[in-house]
mmCIF file of C-alpha atoms and ligand atoms in Angstrom:
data_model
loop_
_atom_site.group_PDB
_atom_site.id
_atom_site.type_symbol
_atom_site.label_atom_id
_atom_site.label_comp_id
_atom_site.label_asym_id
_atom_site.label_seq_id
_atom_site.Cartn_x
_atom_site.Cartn_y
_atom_site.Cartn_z
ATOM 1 C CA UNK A 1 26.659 13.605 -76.902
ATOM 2 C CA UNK A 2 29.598 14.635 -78.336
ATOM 3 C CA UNK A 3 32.832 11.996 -77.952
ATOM 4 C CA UNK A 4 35.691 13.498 -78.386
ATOM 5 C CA UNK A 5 37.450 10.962 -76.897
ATOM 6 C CA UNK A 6 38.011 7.959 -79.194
ATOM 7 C CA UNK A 7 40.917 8.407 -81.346
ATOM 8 C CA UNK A 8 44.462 8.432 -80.797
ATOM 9 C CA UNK A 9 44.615 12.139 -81.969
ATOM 10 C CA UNK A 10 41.737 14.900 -82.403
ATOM 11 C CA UNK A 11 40.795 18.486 -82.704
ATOM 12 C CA UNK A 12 40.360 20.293 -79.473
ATOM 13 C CA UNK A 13 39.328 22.917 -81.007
ATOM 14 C CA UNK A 14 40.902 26.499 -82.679
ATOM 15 C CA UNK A 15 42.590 28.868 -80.271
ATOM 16 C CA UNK A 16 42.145 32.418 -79.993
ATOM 17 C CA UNK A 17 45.187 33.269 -82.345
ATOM 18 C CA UNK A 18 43.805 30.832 -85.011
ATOM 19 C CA UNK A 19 46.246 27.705 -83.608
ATOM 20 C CA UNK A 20 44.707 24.365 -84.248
ATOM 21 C CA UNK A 21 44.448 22.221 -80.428
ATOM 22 C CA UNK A 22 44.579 19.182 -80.398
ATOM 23 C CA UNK A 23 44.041 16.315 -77.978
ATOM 24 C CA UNK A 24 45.594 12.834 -77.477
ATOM 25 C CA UNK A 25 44.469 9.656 -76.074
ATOM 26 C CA UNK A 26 46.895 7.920 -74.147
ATOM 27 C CA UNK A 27 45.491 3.601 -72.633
ATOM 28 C CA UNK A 28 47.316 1.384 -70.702
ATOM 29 C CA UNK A 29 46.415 -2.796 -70.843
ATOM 30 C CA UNK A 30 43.986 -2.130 -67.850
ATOM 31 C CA UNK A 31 41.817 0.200 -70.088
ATOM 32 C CA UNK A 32 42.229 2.954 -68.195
ATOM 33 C CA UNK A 33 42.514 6.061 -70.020
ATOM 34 C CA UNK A 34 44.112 9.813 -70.145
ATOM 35 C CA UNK A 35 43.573 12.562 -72.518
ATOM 36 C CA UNK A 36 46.073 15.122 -72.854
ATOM 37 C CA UNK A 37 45.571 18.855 -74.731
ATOM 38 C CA UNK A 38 48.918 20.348 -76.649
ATOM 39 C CA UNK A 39 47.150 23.772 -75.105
ATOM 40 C CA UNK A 40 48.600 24.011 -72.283
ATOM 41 C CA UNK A 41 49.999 20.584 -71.810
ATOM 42 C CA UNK A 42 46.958 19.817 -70.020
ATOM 43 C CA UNK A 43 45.547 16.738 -68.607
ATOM 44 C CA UNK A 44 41.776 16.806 -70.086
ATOM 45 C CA UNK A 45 40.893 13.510 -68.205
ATOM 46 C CA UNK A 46 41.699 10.646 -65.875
ATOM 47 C CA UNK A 47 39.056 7.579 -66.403
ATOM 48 C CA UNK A 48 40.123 4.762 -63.821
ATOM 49 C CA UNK A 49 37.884 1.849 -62.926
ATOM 50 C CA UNK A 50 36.093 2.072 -59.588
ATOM 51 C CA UNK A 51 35.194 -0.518 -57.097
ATOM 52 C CA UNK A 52 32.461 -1.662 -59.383
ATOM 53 C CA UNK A 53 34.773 -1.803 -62.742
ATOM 54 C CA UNK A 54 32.812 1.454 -63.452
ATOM 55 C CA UNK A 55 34.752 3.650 -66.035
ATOM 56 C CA UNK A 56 35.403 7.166 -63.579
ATOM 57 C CA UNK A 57 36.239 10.445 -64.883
ATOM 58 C CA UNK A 58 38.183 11.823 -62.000
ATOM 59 C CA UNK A 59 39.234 15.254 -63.734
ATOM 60 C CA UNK A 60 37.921 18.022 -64.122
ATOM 61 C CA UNK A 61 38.343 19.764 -67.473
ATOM 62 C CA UNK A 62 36.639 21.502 -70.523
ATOM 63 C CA UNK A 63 35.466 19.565 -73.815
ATOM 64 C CA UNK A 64 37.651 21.886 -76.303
ATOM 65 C CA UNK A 65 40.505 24.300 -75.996
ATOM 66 C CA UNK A 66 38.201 27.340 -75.605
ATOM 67 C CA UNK A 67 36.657 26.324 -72.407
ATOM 68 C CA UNK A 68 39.934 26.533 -71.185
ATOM 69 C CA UNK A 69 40.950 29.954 -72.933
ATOM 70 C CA UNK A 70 37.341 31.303 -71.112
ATOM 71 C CA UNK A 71 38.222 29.896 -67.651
ATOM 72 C CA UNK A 72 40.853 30.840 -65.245
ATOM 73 C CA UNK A 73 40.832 28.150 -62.704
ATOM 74 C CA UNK A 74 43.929 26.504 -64.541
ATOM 75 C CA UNK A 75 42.499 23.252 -64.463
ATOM 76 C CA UNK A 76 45.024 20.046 -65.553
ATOM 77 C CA UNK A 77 47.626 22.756 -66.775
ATOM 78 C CA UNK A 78 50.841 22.930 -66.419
ATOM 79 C CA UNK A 79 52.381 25.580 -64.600
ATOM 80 C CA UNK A 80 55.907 27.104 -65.832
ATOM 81 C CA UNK A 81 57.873 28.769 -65.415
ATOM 82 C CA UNK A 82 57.261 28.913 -61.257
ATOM 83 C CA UNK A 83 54.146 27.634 -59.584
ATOM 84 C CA UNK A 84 52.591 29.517 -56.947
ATOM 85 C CA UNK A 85 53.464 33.477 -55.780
ATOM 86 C CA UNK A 86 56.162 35.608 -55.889
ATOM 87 C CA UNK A 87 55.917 38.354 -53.857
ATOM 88 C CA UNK A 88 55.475 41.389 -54.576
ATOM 89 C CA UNK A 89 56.090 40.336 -58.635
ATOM 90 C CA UNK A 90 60.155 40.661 -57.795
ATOM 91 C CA UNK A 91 63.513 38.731 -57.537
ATOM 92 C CA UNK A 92 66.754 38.891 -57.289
ATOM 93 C CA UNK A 93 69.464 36.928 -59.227
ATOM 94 C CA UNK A 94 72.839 37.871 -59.235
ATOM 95 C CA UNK A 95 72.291 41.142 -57.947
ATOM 96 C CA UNK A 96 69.462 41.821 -60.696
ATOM 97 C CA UNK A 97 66.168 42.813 -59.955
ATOM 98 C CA UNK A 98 63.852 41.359 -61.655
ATOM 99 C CA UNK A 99 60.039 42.554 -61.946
ATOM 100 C CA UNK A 100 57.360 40.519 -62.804
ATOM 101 C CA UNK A 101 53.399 40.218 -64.298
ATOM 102 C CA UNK A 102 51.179 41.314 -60.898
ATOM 103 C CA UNK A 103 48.508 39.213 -62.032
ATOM 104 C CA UNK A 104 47.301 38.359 -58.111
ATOM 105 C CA UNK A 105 47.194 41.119 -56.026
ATOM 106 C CA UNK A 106 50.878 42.820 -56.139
ATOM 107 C CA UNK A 107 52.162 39.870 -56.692
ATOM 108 C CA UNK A 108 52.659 36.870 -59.426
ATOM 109 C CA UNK A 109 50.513 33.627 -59.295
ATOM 110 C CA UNK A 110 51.748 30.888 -61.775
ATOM 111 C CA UNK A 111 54.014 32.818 -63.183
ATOM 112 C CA UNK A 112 51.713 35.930 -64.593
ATOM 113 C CA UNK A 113 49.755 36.816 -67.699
ATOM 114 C CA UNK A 114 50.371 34.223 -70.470
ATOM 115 C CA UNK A 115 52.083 31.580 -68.605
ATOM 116 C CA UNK A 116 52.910 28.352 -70.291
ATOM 117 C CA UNK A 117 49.558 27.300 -69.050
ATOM 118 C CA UNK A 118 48.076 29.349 -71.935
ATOM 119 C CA UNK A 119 50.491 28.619 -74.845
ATOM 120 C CA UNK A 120 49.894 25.389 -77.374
ATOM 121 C CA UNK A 121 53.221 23.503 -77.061
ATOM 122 C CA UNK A 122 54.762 21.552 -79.807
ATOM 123 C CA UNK A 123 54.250 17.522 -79.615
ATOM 124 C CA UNK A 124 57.849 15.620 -79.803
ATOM 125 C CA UNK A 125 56.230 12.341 -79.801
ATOM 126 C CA UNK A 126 53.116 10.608 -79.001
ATOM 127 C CA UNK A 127 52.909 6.549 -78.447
ATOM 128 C CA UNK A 128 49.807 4.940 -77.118
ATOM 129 C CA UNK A 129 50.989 5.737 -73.424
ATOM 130 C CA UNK A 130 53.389 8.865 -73.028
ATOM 131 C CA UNK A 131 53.399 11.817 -74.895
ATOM 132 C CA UNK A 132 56.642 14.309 -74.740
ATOM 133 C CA UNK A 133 55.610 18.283 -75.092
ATOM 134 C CA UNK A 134 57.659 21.026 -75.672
ATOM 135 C CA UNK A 135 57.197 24.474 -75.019
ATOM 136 C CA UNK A 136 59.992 27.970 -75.133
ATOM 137 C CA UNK A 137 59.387 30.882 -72.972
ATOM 138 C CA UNK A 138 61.841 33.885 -74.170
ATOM 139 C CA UNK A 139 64.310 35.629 -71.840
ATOM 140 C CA UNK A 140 61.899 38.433 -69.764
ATOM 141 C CA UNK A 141 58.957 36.571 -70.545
ATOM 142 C CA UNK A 142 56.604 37.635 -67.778
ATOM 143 C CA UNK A 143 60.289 39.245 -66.639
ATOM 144 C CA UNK A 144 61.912 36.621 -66.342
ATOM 145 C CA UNK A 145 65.922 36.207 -66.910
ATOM 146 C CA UNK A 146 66.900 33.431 -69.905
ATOM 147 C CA UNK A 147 65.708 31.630 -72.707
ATOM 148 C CA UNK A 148 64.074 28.644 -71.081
ATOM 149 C CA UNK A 149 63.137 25.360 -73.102
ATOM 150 C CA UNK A 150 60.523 23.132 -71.097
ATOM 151 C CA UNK A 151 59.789 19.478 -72.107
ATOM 152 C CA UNK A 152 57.117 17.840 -69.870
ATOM 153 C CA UNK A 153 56.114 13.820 -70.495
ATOM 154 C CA UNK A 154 52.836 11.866 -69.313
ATOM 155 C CA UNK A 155 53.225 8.217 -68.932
ATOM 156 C CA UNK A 156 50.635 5.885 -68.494
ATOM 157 C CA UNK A 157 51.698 2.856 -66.788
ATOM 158 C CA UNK A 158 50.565 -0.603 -66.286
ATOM 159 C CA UNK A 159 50.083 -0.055 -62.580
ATOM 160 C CA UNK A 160 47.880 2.869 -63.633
ATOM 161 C CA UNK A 161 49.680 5.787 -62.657
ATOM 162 C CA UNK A 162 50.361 8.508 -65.014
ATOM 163 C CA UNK A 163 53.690 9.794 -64.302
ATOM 164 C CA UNK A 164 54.144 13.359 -65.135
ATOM 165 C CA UNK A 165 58.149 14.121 -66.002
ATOM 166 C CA UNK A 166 59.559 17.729 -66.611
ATOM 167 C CA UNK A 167 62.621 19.254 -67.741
ATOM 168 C CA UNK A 168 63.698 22.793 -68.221
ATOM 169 C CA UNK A 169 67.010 24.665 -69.554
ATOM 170 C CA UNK A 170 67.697 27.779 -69.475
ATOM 171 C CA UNK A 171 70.868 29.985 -71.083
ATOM 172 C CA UNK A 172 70.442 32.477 -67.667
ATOM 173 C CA UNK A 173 70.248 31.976 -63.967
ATOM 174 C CA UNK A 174 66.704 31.752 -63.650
ATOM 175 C CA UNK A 175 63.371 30.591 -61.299
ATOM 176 C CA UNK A 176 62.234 26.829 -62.772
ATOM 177 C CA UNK A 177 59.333 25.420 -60.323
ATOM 178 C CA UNK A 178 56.944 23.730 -62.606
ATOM 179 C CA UNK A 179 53.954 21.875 -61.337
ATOM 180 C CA UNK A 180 50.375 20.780 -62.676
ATOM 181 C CA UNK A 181 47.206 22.240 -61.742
ATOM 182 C CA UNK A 182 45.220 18.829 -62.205
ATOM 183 C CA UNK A 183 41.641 18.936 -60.237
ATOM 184 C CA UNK A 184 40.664 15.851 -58.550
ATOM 185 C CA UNK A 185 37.451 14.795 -57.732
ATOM 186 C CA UNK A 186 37.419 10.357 -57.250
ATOM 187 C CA UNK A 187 33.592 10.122 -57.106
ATOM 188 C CA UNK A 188 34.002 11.558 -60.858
ATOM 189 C CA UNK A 189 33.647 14.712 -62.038
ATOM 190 C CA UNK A 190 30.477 15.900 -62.105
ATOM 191 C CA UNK A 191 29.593 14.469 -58.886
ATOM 192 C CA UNK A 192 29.572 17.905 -56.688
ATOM 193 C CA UNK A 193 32.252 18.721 -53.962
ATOM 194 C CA UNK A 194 35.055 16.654 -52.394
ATOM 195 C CA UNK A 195 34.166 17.200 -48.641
ATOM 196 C CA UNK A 196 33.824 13.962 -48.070
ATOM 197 C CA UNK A 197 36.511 12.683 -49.722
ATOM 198 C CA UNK A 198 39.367 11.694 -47.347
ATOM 199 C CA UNK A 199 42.977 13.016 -47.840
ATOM 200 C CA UNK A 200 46.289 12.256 -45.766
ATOM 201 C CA UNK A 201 49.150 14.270 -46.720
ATOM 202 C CA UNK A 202 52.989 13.058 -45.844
ATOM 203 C CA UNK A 203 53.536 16.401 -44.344
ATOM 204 C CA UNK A 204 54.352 16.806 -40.861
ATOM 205 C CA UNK A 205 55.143 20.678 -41.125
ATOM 206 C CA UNK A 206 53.601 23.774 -43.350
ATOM 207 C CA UNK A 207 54.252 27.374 -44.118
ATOM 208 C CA UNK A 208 51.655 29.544 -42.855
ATOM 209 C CA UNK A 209 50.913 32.452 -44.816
ATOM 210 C CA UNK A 210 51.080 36.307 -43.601
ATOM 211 C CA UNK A 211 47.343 36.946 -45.012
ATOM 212 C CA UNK A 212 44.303 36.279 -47.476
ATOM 213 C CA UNK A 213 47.032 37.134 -50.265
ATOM 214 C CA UNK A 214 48.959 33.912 -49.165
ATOM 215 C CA UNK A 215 52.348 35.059 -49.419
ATOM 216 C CA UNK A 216 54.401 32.864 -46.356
ATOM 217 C CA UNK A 217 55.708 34.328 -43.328
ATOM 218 C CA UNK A 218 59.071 32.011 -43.762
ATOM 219 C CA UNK A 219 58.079 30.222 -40.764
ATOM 220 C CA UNK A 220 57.620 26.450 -41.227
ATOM 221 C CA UNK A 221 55.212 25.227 -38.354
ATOM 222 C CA UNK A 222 54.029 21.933 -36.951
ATOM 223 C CA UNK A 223 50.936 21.253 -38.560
ATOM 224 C CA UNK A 224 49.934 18.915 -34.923
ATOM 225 C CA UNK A 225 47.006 20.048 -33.026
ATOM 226 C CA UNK A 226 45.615 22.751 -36.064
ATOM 227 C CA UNK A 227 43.516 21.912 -39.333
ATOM 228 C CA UNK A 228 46.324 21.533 -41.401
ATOM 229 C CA UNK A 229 46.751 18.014 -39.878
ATOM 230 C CA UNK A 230 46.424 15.257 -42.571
ATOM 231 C CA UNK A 231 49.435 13.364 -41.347
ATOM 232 C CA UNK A 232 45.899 10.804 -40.622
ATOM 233 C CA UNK A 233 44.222 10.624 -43.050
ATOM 234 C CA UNK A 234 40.631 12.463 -42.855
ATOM 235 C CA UNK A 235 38.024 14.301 -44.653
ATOM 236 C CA UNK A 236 38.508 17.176 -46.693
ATOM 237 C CA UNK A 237 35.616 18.903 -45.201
ATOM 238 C CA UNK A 238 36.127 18.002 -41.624
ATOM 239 C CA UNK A 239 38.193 21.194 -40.747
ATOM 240 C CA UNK A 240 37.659 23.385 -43.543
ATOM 241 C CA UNK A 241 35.516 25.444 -41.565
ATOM 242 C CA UNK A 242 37.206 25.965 -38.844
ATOM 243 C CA UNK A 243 37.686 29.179 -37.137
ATOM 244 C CA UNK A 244 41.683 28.981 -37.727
ATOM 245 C CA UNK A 245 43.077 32.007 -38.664
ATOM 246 C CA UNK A 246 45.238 30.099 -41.356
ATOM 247 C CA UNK A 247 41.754 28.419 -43.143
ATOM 248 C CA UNK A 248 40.282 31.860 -42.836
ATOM 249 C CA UNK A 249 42.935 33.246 -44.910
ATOM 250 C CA UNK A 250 42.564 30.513 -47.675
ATOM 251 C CA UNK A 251 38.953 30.598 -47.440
ATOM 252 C CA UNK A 252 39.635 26.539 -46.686
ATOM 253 C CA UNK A 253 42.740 24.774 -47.758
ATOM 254 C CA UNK A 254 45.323 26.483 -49.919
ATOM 255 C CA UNK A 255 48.311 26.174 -48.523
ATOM 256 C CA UNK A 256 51.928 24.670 -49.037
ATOM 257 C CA UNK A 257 52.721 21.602 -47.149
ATOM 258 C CA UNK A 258 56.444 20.616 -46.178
ATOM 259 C CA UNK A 259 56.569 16.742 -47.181
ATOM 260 C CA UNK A 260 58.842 14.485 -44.485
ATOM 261 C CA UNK A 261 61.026 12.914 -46.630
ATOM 262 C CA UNK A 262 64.143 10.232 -46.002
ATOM 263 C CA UNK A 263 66.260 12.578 -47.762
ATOM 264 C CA UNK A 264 66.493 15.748 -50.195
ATOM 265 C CA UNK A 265 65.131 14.658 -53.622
ATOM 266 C CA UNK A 266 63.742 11.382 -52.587
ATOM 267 C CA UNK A 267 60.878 10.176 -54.808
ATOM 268 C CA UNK A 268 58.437 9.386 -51.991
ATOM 269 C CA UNK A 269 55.090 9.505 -51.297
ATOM 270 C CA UNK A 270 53.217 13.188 -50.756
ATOM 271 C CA UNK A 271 49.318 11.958 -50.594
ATOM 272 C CA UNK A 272 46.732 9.607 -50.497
ATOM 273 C CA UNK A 273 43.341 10.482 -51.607
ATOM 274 C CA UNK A 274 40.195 8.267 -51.617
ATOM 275 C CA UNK A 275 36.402 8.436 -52.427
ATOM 276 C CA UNK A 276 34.332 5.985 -49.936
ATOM 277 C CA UNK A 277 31.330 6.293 -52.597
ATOM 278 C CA UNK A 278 33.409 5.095 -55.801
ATOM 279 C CA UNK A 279 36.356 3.518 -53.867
ATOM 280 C CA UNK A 280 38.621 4.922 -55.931
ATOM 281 C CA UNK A 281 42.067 5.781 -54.447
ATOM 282 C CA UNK A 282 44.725 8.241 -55.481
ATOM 283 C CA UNK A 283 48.653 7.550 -54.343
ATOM 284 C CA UNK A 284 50.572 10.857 -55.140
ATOM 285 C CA UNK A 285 54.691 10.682 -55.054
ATOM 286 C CA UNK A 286 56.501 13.426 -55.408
ATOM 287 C CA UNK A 287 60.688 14.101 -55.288
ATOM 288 C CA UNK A 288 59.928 17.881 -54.722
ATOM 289 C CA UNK A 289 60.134 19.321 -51.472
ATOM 290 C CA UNK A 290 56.522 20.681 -51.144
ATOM 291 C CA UNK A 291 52.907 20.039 -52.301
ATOM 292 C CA UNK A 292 50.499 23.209 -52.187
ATOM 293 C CA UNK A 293 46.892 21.261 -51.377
ATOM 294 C CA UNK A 294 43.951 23.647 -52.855
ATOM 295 C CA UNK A 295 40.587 22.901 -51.970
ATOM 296 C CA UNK A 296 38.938 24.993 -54.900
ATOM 297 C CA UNK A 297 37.734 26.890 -52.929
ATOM 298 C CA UNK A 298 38.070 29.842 -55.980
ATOM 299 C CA UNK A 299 35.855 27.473 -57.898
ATOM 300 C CA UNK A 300 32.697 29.427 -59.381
ATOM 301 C CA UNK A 301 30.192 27.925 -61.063
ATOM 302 C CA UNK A 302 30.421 26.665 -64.955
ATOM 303 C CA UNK A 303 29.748 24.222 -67.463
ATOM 304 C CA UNK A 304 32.438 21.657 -67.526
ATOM 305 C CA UNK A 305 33.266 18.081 -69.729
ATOM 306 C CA UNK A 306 29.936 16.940 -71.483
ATOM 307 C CA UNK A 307 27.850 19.476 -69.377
ATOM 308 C CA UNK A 308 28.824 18.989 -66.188
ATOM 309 C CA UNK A 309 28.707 21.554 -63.608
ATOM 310 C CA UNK A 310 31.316 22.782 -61.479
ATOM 311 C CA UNK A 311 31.161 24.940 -58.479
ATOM 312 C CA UNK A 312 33.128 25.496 -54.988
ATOM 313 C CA UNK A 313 35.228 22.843 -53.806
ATOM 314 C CA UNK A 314 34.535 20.566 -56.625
ATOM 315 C CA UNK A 315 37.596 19.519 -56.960
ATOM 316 C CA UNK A 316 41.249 19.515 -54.969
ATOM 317 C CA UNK A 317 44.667 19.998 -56.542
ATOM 318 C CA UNK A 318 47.820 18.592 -54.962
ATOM 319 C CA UNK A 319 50.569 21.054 -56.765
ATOM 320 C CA UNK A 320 54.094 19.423 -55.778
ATOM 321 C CA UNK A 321 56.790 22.163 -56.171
ATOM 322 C CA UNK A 322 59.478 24.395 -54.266
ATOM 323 C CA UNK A 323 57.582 26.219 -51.563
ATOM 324 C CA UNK A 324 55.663 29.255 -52.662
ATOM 325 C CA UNK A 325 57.934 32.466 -52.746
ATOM 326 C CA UNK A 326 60.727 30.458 -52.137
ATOM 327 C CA UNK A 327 62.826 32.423 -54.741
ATOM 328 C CA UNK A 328 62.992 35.469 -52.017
ATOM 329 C CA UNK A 329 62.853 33.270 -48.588
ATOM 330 C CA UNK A 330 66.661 32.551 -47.833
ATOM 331 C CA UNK A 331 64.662 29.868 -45.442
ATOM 332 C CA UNK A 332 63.569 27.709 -47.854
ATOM 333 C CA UNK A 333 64.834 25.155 -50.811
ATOM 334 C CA UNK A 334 65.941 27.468 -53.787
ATOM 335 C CA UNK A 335 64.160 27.071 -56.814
ATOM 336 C CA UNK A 336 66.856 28.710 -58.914
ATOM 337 C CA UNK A 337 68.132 27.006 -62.025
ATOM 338 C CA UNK A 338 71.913 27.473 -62.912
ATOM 339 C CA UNK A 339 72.292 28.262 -66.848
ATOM 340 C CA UNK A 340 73.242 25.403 -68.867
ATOM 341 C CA UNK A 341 71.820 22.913 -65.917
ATOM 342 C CA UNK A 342 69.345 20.618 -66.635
ATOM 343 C CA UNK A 343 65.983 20.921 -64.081
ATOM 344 C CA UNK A 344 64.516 17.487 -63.832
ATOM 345 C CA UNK A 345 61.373 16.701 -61.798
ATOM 346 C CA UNK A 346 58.927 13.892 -61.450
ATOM 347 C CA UNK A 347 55.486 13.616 -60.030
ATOM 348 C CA UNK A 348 53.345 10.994 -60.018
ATOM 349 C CA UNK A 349 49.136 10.325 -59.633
ATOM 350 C CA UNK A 350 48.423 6.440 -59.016
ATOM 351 C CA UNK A 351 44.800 5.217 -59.010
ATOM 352 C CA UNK A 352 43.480 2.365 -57.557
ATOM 353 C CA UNK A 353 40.453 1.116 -55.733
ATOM 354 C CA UNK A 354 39.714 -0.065 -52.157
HETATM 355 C C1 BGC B 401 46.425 28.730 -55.634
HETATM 356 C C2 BGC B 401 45.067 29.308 -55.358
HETATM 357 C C3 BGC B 401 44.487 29.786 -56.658
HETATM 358 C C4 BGC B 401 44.439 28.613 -57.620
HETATM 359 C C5 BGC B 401 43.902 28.989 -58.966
HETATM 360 C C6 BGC B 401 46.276 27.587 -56.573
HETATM 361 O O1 BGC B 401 47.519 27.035 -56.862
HETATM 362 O O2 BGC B 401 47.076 28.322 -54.455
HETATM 363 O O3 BGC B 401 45.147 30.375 -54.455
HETATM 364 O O4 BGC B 401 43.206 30.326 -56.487
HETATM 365 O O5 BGC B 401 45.722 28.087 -57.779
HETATM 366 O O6 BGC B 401 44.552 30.082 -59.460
#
């Protein structure tokens, strides 16, 4: 079978528009290792030791750029500039109006067609354990206002967490929510759904949505006595079919949860994942004020990494970022950049094994 995966640096392939991919190999002293794609700024794979000393590929992902051109799942992108829906494709800043892609429904998911999910961004540098991507999205790109330079980092740490660090400018007022549509799944990859994986989520509070097209109502509600309760930690599958109106309307979990933290901007815990099977754990930490926890439940069947296959609920995403449509929700944390500022965010994925 093919093995990509040995050098520092190698082809990931030829995009659509004739760009040459590559991909990177980033090891810590632990030999844990993390491949990274310039398409997309991707993370291509997580391989942690389990409970066993097992090598574990907890990520799902494609074996060359093209998989991920075919697919539109976003899986290990990164998502710029704004994560998660607008509504109705429209803001206002300053007293503009602003339209946007519709790329979901009326409104924009991920920031529309062409987000900087799909572009090949330009490597700054690459050492053994961090890489530093760049990537420029043009003022109205998918309508948005300003010329916005993005530089996002993956470090690999000793502790075997890969931190994932992003900064944006921007010479307008503009919307800068980035996040990273990584796929978990800690009995590895291939290994079916995540249902019985167990999940707690630092989140006392979350913002229900209006309907299936999962735009929130503003309101942010007690998550105590309803699915959305991961404040214990539990299965992913326990409640996911519930007869709650809210897990109808996500067709299972996919929803934005409102972390508890000591204070605004606090690095702090957001989740903890685990896998009884592989005993592999997951500590997420977050400074953002919200985490949007996916189920893949969108998730159709396909060939993944070294012919794996995917389906339904294969894998589970914990996106940390300013609450969806938060741009037009007076309500909640503004996700607005101020021209000339600099955005800095940092989110981080630590493994481990019980
Ligand atoms: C959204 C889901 C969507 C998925 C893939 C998630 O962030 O919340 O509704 O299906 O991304 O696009």
């Amino acid at each position: 079978m093919l093995d990509l995966y040995q050098e520092a640096k190698e082809s990931f392939g030829t995009s659509k528009q004739g760009e040459a991919v590559s991909v990177y190999l980033l090891q810590n002293k632990n030999g844990m290792k993390v491949r990274v794609t310039d398409y997309g700024a991707s993370l291509v794979s997580i391989i942690v030791p389990d409970k066993n000393g097992s090598m574990t590929d907890v990520l799902l992902g494609y074996d060359n750029v093209t998989g991920y051109e075919t697919h539109t799942c976003y899986f290990g992108a990164v998502i710029g500039r704004n994560g998660n829906r607008i509504a109705n494709a429209q803001l206002t800043i300053n007293g503009t109006v602003y339209s946007l892609d519709q790329n979901d429904n009326e409104n924009n998911l991920h920031s529309g067609v062409k987000g900087m999910d799909a572009k090949v961004w330009a490597v700054k540098q690459a050492t053994d354990t961090s890489i530093t991507l760049t990537c420029k999205s043009a003022d109205r790109e998918q309508g948005f206002p300003g010329n916005m330079d993005a530089q996002v980092t993956y470090v690999l740490t000793d502790d075997n967490a890969v931190e994932i660090h992003y900064e944006a400018v921007s010479d307008q007022d503009t919307v800068a929510n980035f996040t990273n549509h990584a796929y978990f799944n800690l009995s590895g990859h291939g290994s079916g759904d995540v249902l019985g994986q167990e999940l707690m989520l630092r989140a006392s509070h979350f913002t229900p949505v209006i309907d299936a097209k999962a735009i929130p109502t503003g309101e942010i509600a007690p998550v105590a006595g309803t699915p959305m309760d991961f404040t214990t930690a539990k299965t992913i599958g326990r409640d996911i079919a519930s007869d709650d109106i809210q897990i109808g309307y996500g067709g299972g979990f996919d929803h934005n949860f409102v972390l508890d933290k000591a204070e605004k901007g606090a690095f702090e815990l957001m989740a903890q994942a685990y896998a009884p099977d592989t005993g592999i754990e997951m500590k997420a930490y977050t400074d953002l004020p919200g985490v949007q926890f996916y189920s893949g439940n969108f998730v159709t069947e396909q060939e993944g990494k070294q012919g794996a296959v995917y389906g339904k609920r294969h894998g589970f995403c914990l996106e940390s970022q300013y609450f969806p449509n938060s741009v037009n929700e007076p309500g909640f944390e503004s996700p607005i950049l101020k021209a000339g500022e600099v955005y800095r965010t940092k989110t981080s994925y630590q493994f481990g094994v019980r």
